[in-house]
Amino acid sequence: MFPLFDFSLKINGFPMKEAKAELQKIQFIPEQEFEAFIENKKQEIVDYHLKNNSSYQNLVGKTTFNTWNDLPIMTKKDFQKPLIERLSKGFSLKNVYVNKTSGSSGDPFIFAKDKFSHALTWANIINRFSWYGIDFNSSFQARFYGIPLDFIGNKKERFKDFFSNRFRFPIFDLSDVVLEGFLNEFKTRKFDYINGYTSSIVLFAKFLQQKNIVLKTICPTLKVCVVTSEMLFDEDKILLEKQFGVPVVNEYGASELDLIAFQSRSFGTNGEWQVNSETLFVEILDEYNTVLPYGVAGRVVITSLFNKAHPFIRYDIGDIGILDKKSTSKKPILQQLIGRTNDIAILPSGKKSPGLTFYYVTKSIIEDDGNVKEFIIKQTKIDTFEIEYVSQSELNLEQIQKIEAAIALYLEKGLVFTFIRKEKLERSKSGKLKQFVSNLTPTLSKEEGVVSK
């Protein structure tokens, strides 16, 4: 088969051969030498941007630095100015890769990567997917993603789908009739893997569960399912692996950076979430910007070690996570991703809790009988929450009382809940489902927005 995927990257100017060689070189560095490699790359990228990027010079306030911890923490708000003002010397809009973040954090922005850096991103993704026998040049992808609905944007995505050897399942309508159509495609097409948004893929698995179908029995070519962009809960992973009959892999990435973490090969819930140490340096910081020890929750702060076109140095990505105690410089392990710093619920007592706490507690009760397909939680007032859900029948009084009792136990008493049954839940333009939404607009600083476990 002609390597169409590699060809598409090559004609767009991405030096894949050099990037794959560089990645392999990094991966061959022995564990005992890897910390020195990381320290050298950190020094190199900061020196480069202090010398060649006026925007970063202004942020730091000088052209040299003494210690790593003296460097400022970058946030998305630092990028709310024209991209041309943020590019390093020698780079222009014509010789870089340009894209836009999804805006899931509330602060979308346009960013750039030099073409070698972006090629390294693809080399890394290709490497991780190969752990599961996936070759982007030959493996056929079942893609559960949104798609632009305007004519030009739609055609552009369809064109990319062709070059990437993938069939797209649009996820804006996930009714049973549509899911039946999805199932028929798996009966007639030889898909090698599934990739897409967690919530949509979980909903498809629940549909299969109702029909008592294991997907691999009707699509025997299927090897693996990779979920991304939304939280994957352990019980959902168990459901997916049961109904698909293949390993389910949790991917964590950011378009402006790289693939951040990828679950190592395992069948079950215990696969390690291996952090990308080849092209990124990941720190977990507290509210005072102090590096936290392994095993403690804090803000996920990431440095892109190779992007010379645009600085992402000590960049607060907006997530809260924990690095496992058994992490090393070469193999950091992401123990848990707790949520986003802007997904904080402020309670009447003054307590601040990650919004996903509500989701965890409610989920354990609300789905016991398989009646509820999916749900989201919205905070409308400091003491008032709405739970919107899609189900075959209304929640009964006993279920509602169990949810209220659990939330009173795990969070606090006196909270008011309204349960709203809907035909379907509202998704973002990209097709993502935000599981917790606060309609309050408190002026939280980054420090106030952090909750340690």
Coordinates of C-alpha atoms in Angstrom, one line a residue:
M1 CA 0.0 0.0 0.0
F2 CA 1.3 3.5 -0.9
P3 CA 2.3 5.3 2.3
L4 CA -0.4 8.0 1.9
F5 CA -0.2 9.4 5.4
D6 CA 3.6 9.9 5.4
F7 CA 3.3 11.4 1.9
S8 CA 0.7 13.9 3.1
L9 CA 3.1 15.1 5.9
K10 CA 6.0 15.3 3.5
I11 CA 4.2 17.4 1.0
N12 CA 3.2 19.8 3.8
G13 CA 6.9 20.3 4.6
F14 CA 7.2 18.2 7.8
P15 CA 10.6 16.4 7.9
M16 CA 9.4 13.1 9.2
K17 CA 12.5 11.1 8.4
E18 CA 14.6 13.4 10.5
A19 CA 12.0 13.6 13.3
K20 CA 11.7 9.8 13.6
A21 CA 15.5 9.5 13.7
E22 CA 15.6 12.2 16.5
L23 CA 12.9 10.4 18.5
Q24 CA 14.7 7.1 18.3
K25 CA 17.9 8.7 19.3
I26 CA 16.2 10.2 22.4
Q27 CA 14.6 6.9 23.3
F28 CA 18.0 5.1 23.2
I29 CA 19.4 7.4 25.9
P30 CA 20.0 5.3 29.0
E31 CA 17.9 6.0 32.1
Q32 CA 21.0 7.2 34.1
E33 CA 21.8 9.8 31.5
F34 CA 18.3 11.0 30.8
E35 CA 18.0 13.6 33.5
A36 CA 21.1 15.3 32.2
F37 CA 19.5 15.3 28.7
I38 CA 16.3 16.9 30.0
E39 CA 18.3 19.6 31.8
N40 CA 20.3 20.4 28.7
K41 CA 17.1 20.6 26.6
K42 CA 15.5 22.9 29.1
Q43 CA 18.5 25.2 29.1
E44 CA 18.7 25.2 25.3
I45 CA 15.0 26.1 24.7
V46 CA 15.0 28.9 27.3
D47 CA 18.2 30.4 26.0
Y48 CA 16.9 30.2 22.5
H49 CA 13.7 32.1 23.2
L50 CA 15.4 34.6 25.5
K51 CA 17.7 35.4 22.6
N52 CA 15.2 35.2 19.7
N53 CA 11.7 35.9 21.0
S54 CA 10.9 39.4 22.1
S55 CA 7.5 38.4 23.5
Y56 CA 9.2 35.9 25.8
Q57 CA 12.0 38.4 26.7
N58 CA 9.3 40.9 27.8
L59 CA 7.5 38.2 29.9
V60 CA 10.8 37.1 31.7
G61 CA 12.0 40.7 31.9
K62 CA 15.6 39.8 31.0
T63 CA 17.7 37.9 28.4
T64 CA 19.3 35.5 30.8
F65 CA 18.1 33.3 33.8
N66 CA 19.8 31.8 36.8
T67 CA 17.5 29.1 37.9
W68 CA 14.6 27.2 36.4
N69 CA 12.2 28.1 39.2
D70 CA 12.8 31.8 38.6
L71 CA 11.1 31.5 35.2
P72 CA 7.5 32.8 35.0
I73 CA 4.5 30.4 34.6
M74 CA 2.9 31.0 31.2
T75 CA -0.8 30.8 30.9
K76 CA -3.2 31.0 28.0
K77 CA -3.8 34.7 28.7
D78 CA -0.2 35.4 27.7
F79 CA -1.1 34.3 24.2
Q80 CA -4.1 36.6 23.7
K81 CA -2.3 38.8 21.2
P82 CA -1.6 38.5 17.5
L83 CA 0.5 35.4 16.6
I84 CA 3.0 37.4 14.6
E85 CA 4.0 39.2 17.8
R86 CA 4.7 35.9 19.5
L87 CA 6.9 34.3 16.8
S88 CA 10.7 33.9 17.2
K89 CA 13.2 35.5 14.8
G90 CA 13.4 33.8 11.5
F91 CA 9.8 32.4 11.6
S92 CA 6.8 33.8 9.8
L93 CA 3.3 32.6 9.2
K94 CA 4.6 31.1 5.9
N95 CA 7.1 28.7 7.4
V96 CA 5.4 27.4 10.6
Y97 CA 2.5 25.1 11.4
V98 CA -0.4 27.2 12.6
N99 CA -3.5 25.9 14.5
K100 CA -6.0 27.0 17.1
T101 CA -6.8 25.5 20.5
S102 CA -10.3 24.1 21.1
G103 CA -11.1 26.7 23.7
S104 CA -12.3 24.0 26.2
S105 CA -10.5 26.0 28.9
G106 CA -12.4 29.2 28.0
D107 CA -9.3 30.9 26.5
P108 CA -8.8 29.8 22.9
F109 CA -5.8 31.1 21.0
I110 CA -3.9 30.6 17.8
F111 CA -0.4 29.0 18.2
A112 CA 2.5 28.0 16.0
K113 CA 5.1 25.2 15.9
D114 CA 8.1 25.1 13.8
K115 CA 7.9 22.3 11.2
F116 CA 10.5 20.0 12.8
S117 CA 8.8 20.3 16.2
H118 CA 5.4 19.4 14.6
A119 CA 7.1 16.5 12.8
L120 CA 8.4 15.3 16.2
T121 CA 4.8 15.4 17.5
W122 CA 3.7 13.1 14.7
A123 CA 6.7 10.9 15.2
N124 CA 5.7 10.5 18.8
I125 CA 2.0 9.8 18.0
I126 CA 3.0 7.2 15.4
N127 CA 5.4 5.6 17.9
R128 CA 2.7 5.3 20.6
F129 CA 0.0 3.9 18.3
S130 CA 2.5 1.3 17.0
W131 CA 2.5 -0.2 20.5
Y132 CA -0.9 -1.6 19.5
G133 CA 0.0 -2.6 16.0
I134 CA -1.5 0.5 14.4
D135 CA 0.3 1.9 11.2
F136 CA -1.2 5.2 10.0
N137 CA -0.3 4.4 6.4
S138 CA -2.3 1.2 6.4
S139 CA -4.6 0.9 9.4
F140 CA -8.2 2.0 8.9
Q141 CA -9.6 4.3 11.6
A142 CA -13.2 4.6 12.9
R143 CA -13.2 8.2 13.9
F144 CA -15.7 9.4 16.5
Y145 CA -15.2 13.2 16.2
G146 CA -17.1 16.3 15.4
I147 CA -16.8 17.9 12.0
P148 CA -17.3 21.5 10.7
L149 CA -20.7 22.0 9.2
D150 CA -19.8 24.8 6.9
F151 CA -19.1 23.7 3.3
I152 CA -15.4 24.6 3.1
G153 CA -14.5 23.3 6.6
N154 CA -16.4 20.1 6.0
K155 CA -14.7 19.4 2.7
K156 CA -11.3 20.2 4.3
E157 CA -11.9 17.6 7.0
R158 CA -13.2 15.0 4.6
F159 CA -10.0 15.5 2.5
K160 CA -7.9 15.0 5.6
D161 CA -9.8 11.9 6.5
F162 CA -9.0 10.5 3.0
F163 CA -5.3 11.1 3.4
S164 CA -5.4 9.7 7.0
N165 CA -7.2 6.5 6.0
R166 CA -10.2 7.1 8.3
F167 CA -14.0 6.9 8.2
R168 CA -15.7 9.6 10.3
F169 CA -18.7 9.0 12.5
P170 CA -20.1 12.5 13.2
I171 CA -21.2 12.7 16.9
F172 CA -23.6 15.6 17.0
D173 CA -26.6 13.2 16.9
L174 CA -26.2 10.0 18.9
S175 CA -29.8 8.7 18.9
D176 CA -30.4 5.0 18.6
V177 CA -31.3 5.3 15.0
V178 CA -27.9 6.9 14.2
L179 CA -26.0 4.4 16.4
E180 CA -27.7 1.6 14.5
G181 CA -26.2 3.2 11.3
F182 CA -22.8 3.2 13.1
L183 CA -23.1 -0.5 13.8
N184 CA -23.9 -1.3 10.2
E185 CA -20.7 0.4 9.1
F186 CA -18.7 -1.9 11.4
K187 CA -20.5 -4.8 9.8
T188 CA -19.3 -3.9 6.4
R189 CA -16.0 -2.1 6.9
K190 CA -12.6 -3.6 8.1
F191 CA -11.7 -1.1 10.8
D192 CA -8.4 -1.6 12.6
Y193 CA -9.0 0.8 15.4
I194 CA -11.4 3.3 17.0
N195 CA -10.3 6.8 17.9
G196 CA -12.3 9.7 19.3
Y197 CA -14.1 11.5 22.1
T198 CA -14.6 9.4 25.2
S199 CA -18.3 10.3 25.8
S200 CA -19.4 9.4 22.3
I201 CA -17.6 6.1 22.3
V202 CA -19.0 5.2 25.7
L203 CA -22.5 5.9 24.4
F204 CA -21.9 3.6 21.5
A205 CA -20.7 0.9 23.8
K206 CA -23.9 1.2 25.9
F207 CA -25.9 0.8 22.7
L208 CA -24.0 -2.4 22.0
Q209 CA -24.6 -3.5 25.6
Q210 CA -28.4 -3.1 25.1
K211 CA -28.2 -5.2 22.0
N212 CA -25.8 -7.8 23.6
I213 CA -23.2 -7.3 20.9
V214 CA -19.4 -7.5 21.2
L215 CA -18.1 -5.3 18.4
K216 CA -15.1 -7.5 17.5
T217 CA -17.4 -10.4 16.7
I218 CA -18.9 -8.4 13.8
C219 CA -15.7 -6.5 13.0
P220 CA -12.9 -9.1 13.6
T221 CA -10.2 -6.7 12.2
L222 CA -10.6 -4.4 15.2
K223 CA -7.4 -4.2 17.3
V224 CA -7.7 -1.3 19.8
C225 CA -9.8 1.7 20.9
V226 CA -8.1 5.0 21.7
V227 CA -10.2 7.6 23.6
T228 CA -9.1 11.2 24.0
S229 CA -10.2 14.8 24.9
E230 CA -12.5 13.8 27.8
M231 CA -12.3 12.0 31.1
L232 CA -12.2 8.2 31.0
F233 CA -13.6 6.6 34.1
D234 CA -12.5 3.1 35.2
E235 CA -16.0 1.7 35.0
D236 CA -16.4 3.1 31.5
K237 CA -13.1 1.5 30.4
I238 CA -14.4 -1.9 31.7
L239 CA -17.6 -1.4 29.7
L240 CA -15.7 -0.4 26.5
E241 CA -13.3 -3.4 26.7
K242 CA -16.3 -5.8 27.3
Q243 CA -18.4 -4.5 24.5
F244 CA -15.6 -3.9 22.0
G245 CA -13.5 -7.0 22.8
V246 CA -10.2 -5.1 22.4
P247 CA -7.9 -3.1 24.6
V248 CA -9.0 0.5 25.4
V249 CA -6.2 3.1 25.6
N250 CA -6.4 6.5 27.3
E251 CA -4.7 9.3 25.4
Y252 CA -4.0 12.8 26.9
G253 CA -2.7 15.6 24.6
A254 CA -2.9 19.2 23.8
S255 CA -2.9 20.5 20.2
E256 CA -0.5 23.4 21.1
L257 CA 2.0 21.0 22.7
D258 CA 2.1 17.4 21.8
L259 CA 0.9 14.0 22.9
I260 CA 1.3 14.4 26.7
A261 CA 0.5 10.8 28.0
F262 CA -0.5 7.5 26.5
Q263 CA -1.6 4.4 28.3
S264 CA 0.9 1.5 28.0
R265 CA -0.2 -1.8 26.6
S266 CA -2.5 -3.6 28.9
F267 CA -5.9 -5.3 28.8
G268 CA -7.8 -4.0 31.9
T269 CA -7.8 -0.9 34.0
N270 CA -4.2 -1.0 35.3
G271 CA -2.2 0.2 32.3
E272 CA 0.3 2.9 33.2
W273 CA -0.3 6.3 31.7
Q274 CA 3.2 7.0 30.4
V275 CA 4.1 10.6 30.0
N276 CA 5.9 11.9 26.9
S277 CA 9.4 12.7 28.2
E278 CA 11.0 12.8 24.8
T279 CA 9.7 16.2 23.7
L280 CA 8.0 17.6 26.8
F281 CA 9.0 18.4 30.4
V282 CA 6.0 18.0 32.8
E283 CA 5.9 19.5 36.3
I284 CA 3.2 19.5 39.0
L285 CA 3.1 22.8 40.8
D286 CA 1.2 24.1 43.9
E287 CA -0.6 27.4 44.2
Y288 CA 2.8 29.1 45.0
N289 CA 4.4 27.7 41.8
T290 CA 6.5 25.3 43.9
V291 CA 7.2 21.9 42.4
L292 CA 5.3 19.2 44.2
P293 CA 6.6 15.7 45.0
Y294 CA 5.4 12.7 43.1
G295 CA 2.0 11.5 44.4
V296 CA 0.6 15.0 45.2
A297 CA -2.1 16.7 43.1
G298 CA -1.4 20.1 41.6
R299 CA -1.4 22.1 38.4
V300 CA 0.0 20.5 35.3
V301 CA 2.7 22.8 33.9
I302 CA 4.5 21.8 30.6
T303 CA 7.5 22.9 28.7
S304 CA 7.8 22.1 25.0
L305 CA 11.5 21.2 24.6
F306 CA 11.8 21.6 20.8
N307 CA 9.4 24.3 19.6
K308 CA 11.6 27.2 18.5
A309 CA 8.9 29.1 16.6
H310 CA 6.8 29.8 19.7
P311 CA 7.6 29.5 23.4
F312 CA 5.7 27.1 25.7
I313 CA 7.9 27.3 28.7
R314 CA 6.5 26.4 32.1
Y315 CA 3.0 26.6 30.5
D316 CA 0.1 26.1 32.8
I317 CA -2.2 23.9 30.6
G318 CA -5.1 24.4 33.0
D319 CA -5.4 20.8 34.3
I320 CA -4.9 19.3 37.7
G321 CA -3.0 16.0 37.9
I322 CA -0.8 13.7 39.9
L323 CA 2.5 12.1 38.8
D324 CA 3.0 8.6 40.2
K325 CA 5.6 8.0 43.0
K326 CA 7.3 5.4 40.8
S327 CA 8.0 8.1 38.1
T328 CA 11.5 8.6 36.8
S329 CA 13.1 11.3 34.5
K330 CA 12.8 9.0 31.5
K331 CA 9.5 7.4 32.4
P332 CA 7.2 9.7 34.3
I333 CA 3.8 8.1 35.0
L334 CA 0.6 10.2 35.1
Q335 CA -1.2 8.6 38.1
Q336 CA -4.4 10.6 37.7
L337 CA -5.9 13.5 35.7
I338 CA -8.4 15.1 38.1
G339 CA -9.9 17.8 35.9
R340 CA -9.4 21.4 34.8
T341 CA -8.6 24.3 37.1
N342 CA -11.6 26.2 35.8
D343 CA -13.9 23.3 36.6
I344 CA -14.1 24.2 40.3
A345 CA -17.4 24.2 42.2
I346 CA -17.6 26.9 44.9
L347 CA -19.9 25.7 47.7
P348 CA -21.9 27.7 50.3
S349 CA -19.5 26.8 53.0
G350 CA -16.6 28.3 51.0
K351 CA -15.3 24.9 50.1
K352 CA -13.9 24.5 46.6
S353 CA -14.2 21.1 44.9
P354 CA -13.3 19.8 41.5
G355 CA -16.6 19.7 39.5
L356 CA -15.8 16.1 38.6
T357 CA -16.3 15.2 42.2
F358 CA -20.1 15.6 41.6
Y359 CA -19.8 13.6 38.5
Y360 CA -17.9 10.7 40.2
V361 CA -20.4 10.5 43.0
T362 CA -23.5 10.8 40.9
K363 CA -22.2 8.4 38.2
S364 CA -21.7 5.6 40.7
I365 CA -25.4 5.7 41.5
I366 CA -27.2 7.0 38.5
E367 CA -26.1 4.3 36.1
D368 CA -26.6 1.3 38.3
D369 CA -29.6 0.0 36.4
G370 CA -28.3 1.0 32.9
N371 CA -31.3 3.3 32.5
V372 CA -29.3 6.5 32.2
K373 CA -27.2 6.8 29.0
E374 CA -25.3 10.0 29.8
F375 CA -25.6 13.1 31.9
I376 CA -23.9 16.4 32.8
I377 CA -24.0 18.6 35.9
K378 CA -24.5 22.4 35.8
Q379 CA -24.0 24.7 38.8
T380 CA -26.5 27.5 38.4
K381 CA -26.2 29.1 41.9
I382 CA -23.7 28.7 44.7
D383 CA -26.1 26.1 46.3
T384 CA -28.0 25.0 43.2
F385 CA -27.2 22.4 40.6
E386 CA -29.0 20.9 37.6
I387 CA -28.4 17.4 36.4
E388 CA -29.4 16.9 32.8
Y389 CA -29.6 13.3 31.7
V390 CA -30.7 11.1 28.8
S391 CA -32.5 7.9 29.8
Q392 CA -35.1 5.4 28.8
S393 CA -37.3 6.5 31.7
E394 CA -37.4 9.2 34.4
L395 CA -35.3 8.8 37.5
N396 CA -37.3 7.6 40.4
L397 CA -37.5 9.1 43.9
E398 CA -35.2 6.4 45.4
Q399 CA -32.5 7.1 42.8
I400 CA -32.7 10.9 43.4
Q401 CA -32.6 10.5 47.2
K402 CA -29.5 8.2 46.9
I403 CA -27.7 10.9 44.8
E404 CA -28.6 13.7 47.2
A405 CA -27.4 11.6 50.2
A406 CA -24.1 10.7 48.5
I407 CA -23.4 14.3 47.6
A408 CA -24.2 15.4 51.1
L409 CA -21.8 12.8 52.4
Y410 CA -18.9 13.5 50.0
L411 CA -19.3 17.3 49.7
E412 CA -21.7 19.1 52.0
K413 CA -25.3 19.2 53.1
G414 CA -27.9 21.7 51.9
L415 CA -27.3 21.6 48.2
V416 CA -30.3 21.8 45.9
F417 CA -30.6 19.6 42.8
T418 CA -33.0 19.7 39.9
F419 CA -33.1 16.7 37.6
I420 CA -34.0 17.4 33.9
R421 CA -34.5 14.6 31.5
K422 CA -33.6 15.4 27.9
E423 CA -33.7 13.8 24.5
K424 CA -30.0 14.6 23.9
L425 CA -27.3 16.7 25.6
E426 CA -25.8 19.8 24.3
R427 CA -22.2 19.4 22.9
S428 CA -19.7 21.9 21.9
K429 CA -19.1 22.9 18.3
S430 CA -16.3 20.3 18.2
G431 CA -18.6 17.6 19.5
K432 CA -17.1 17.4 23.0
L433 CA -19.3 16.9 26.1
K434 CA -18.3 18.9 29.1
Q435 CA -19.3 16.8 32.1
F436 CA -19.4 19.6 34.7
V437 CA -20.3 23.3 33.9
S438 CA -20.4 26.2 36.3
N439 CA -22.5 29.1 35.3
L440 CA -21.1 31.1 38.1
T441 CA -18.3 33.6 37.2
P442 CA -16.1 34.0 40.3
T443 CA -12.8 35.7 39.7
L444 CA -10.6 32.8 40.6
S445 CA -6.9 33.2 40.4
K446 CA -4.9 30.2 39.3
E447 CA -3.9 29.8 43.0
E448 CA -7.6 29.8 44.1
G449 CA -8.5 27.4 41.4
V450 CA -6.3 24.6 42.6
V451 CA -7.5 21.8 44.8
S452 CA -5.0 19.3 46.2
K453 CA -6.1 15.8 46.9

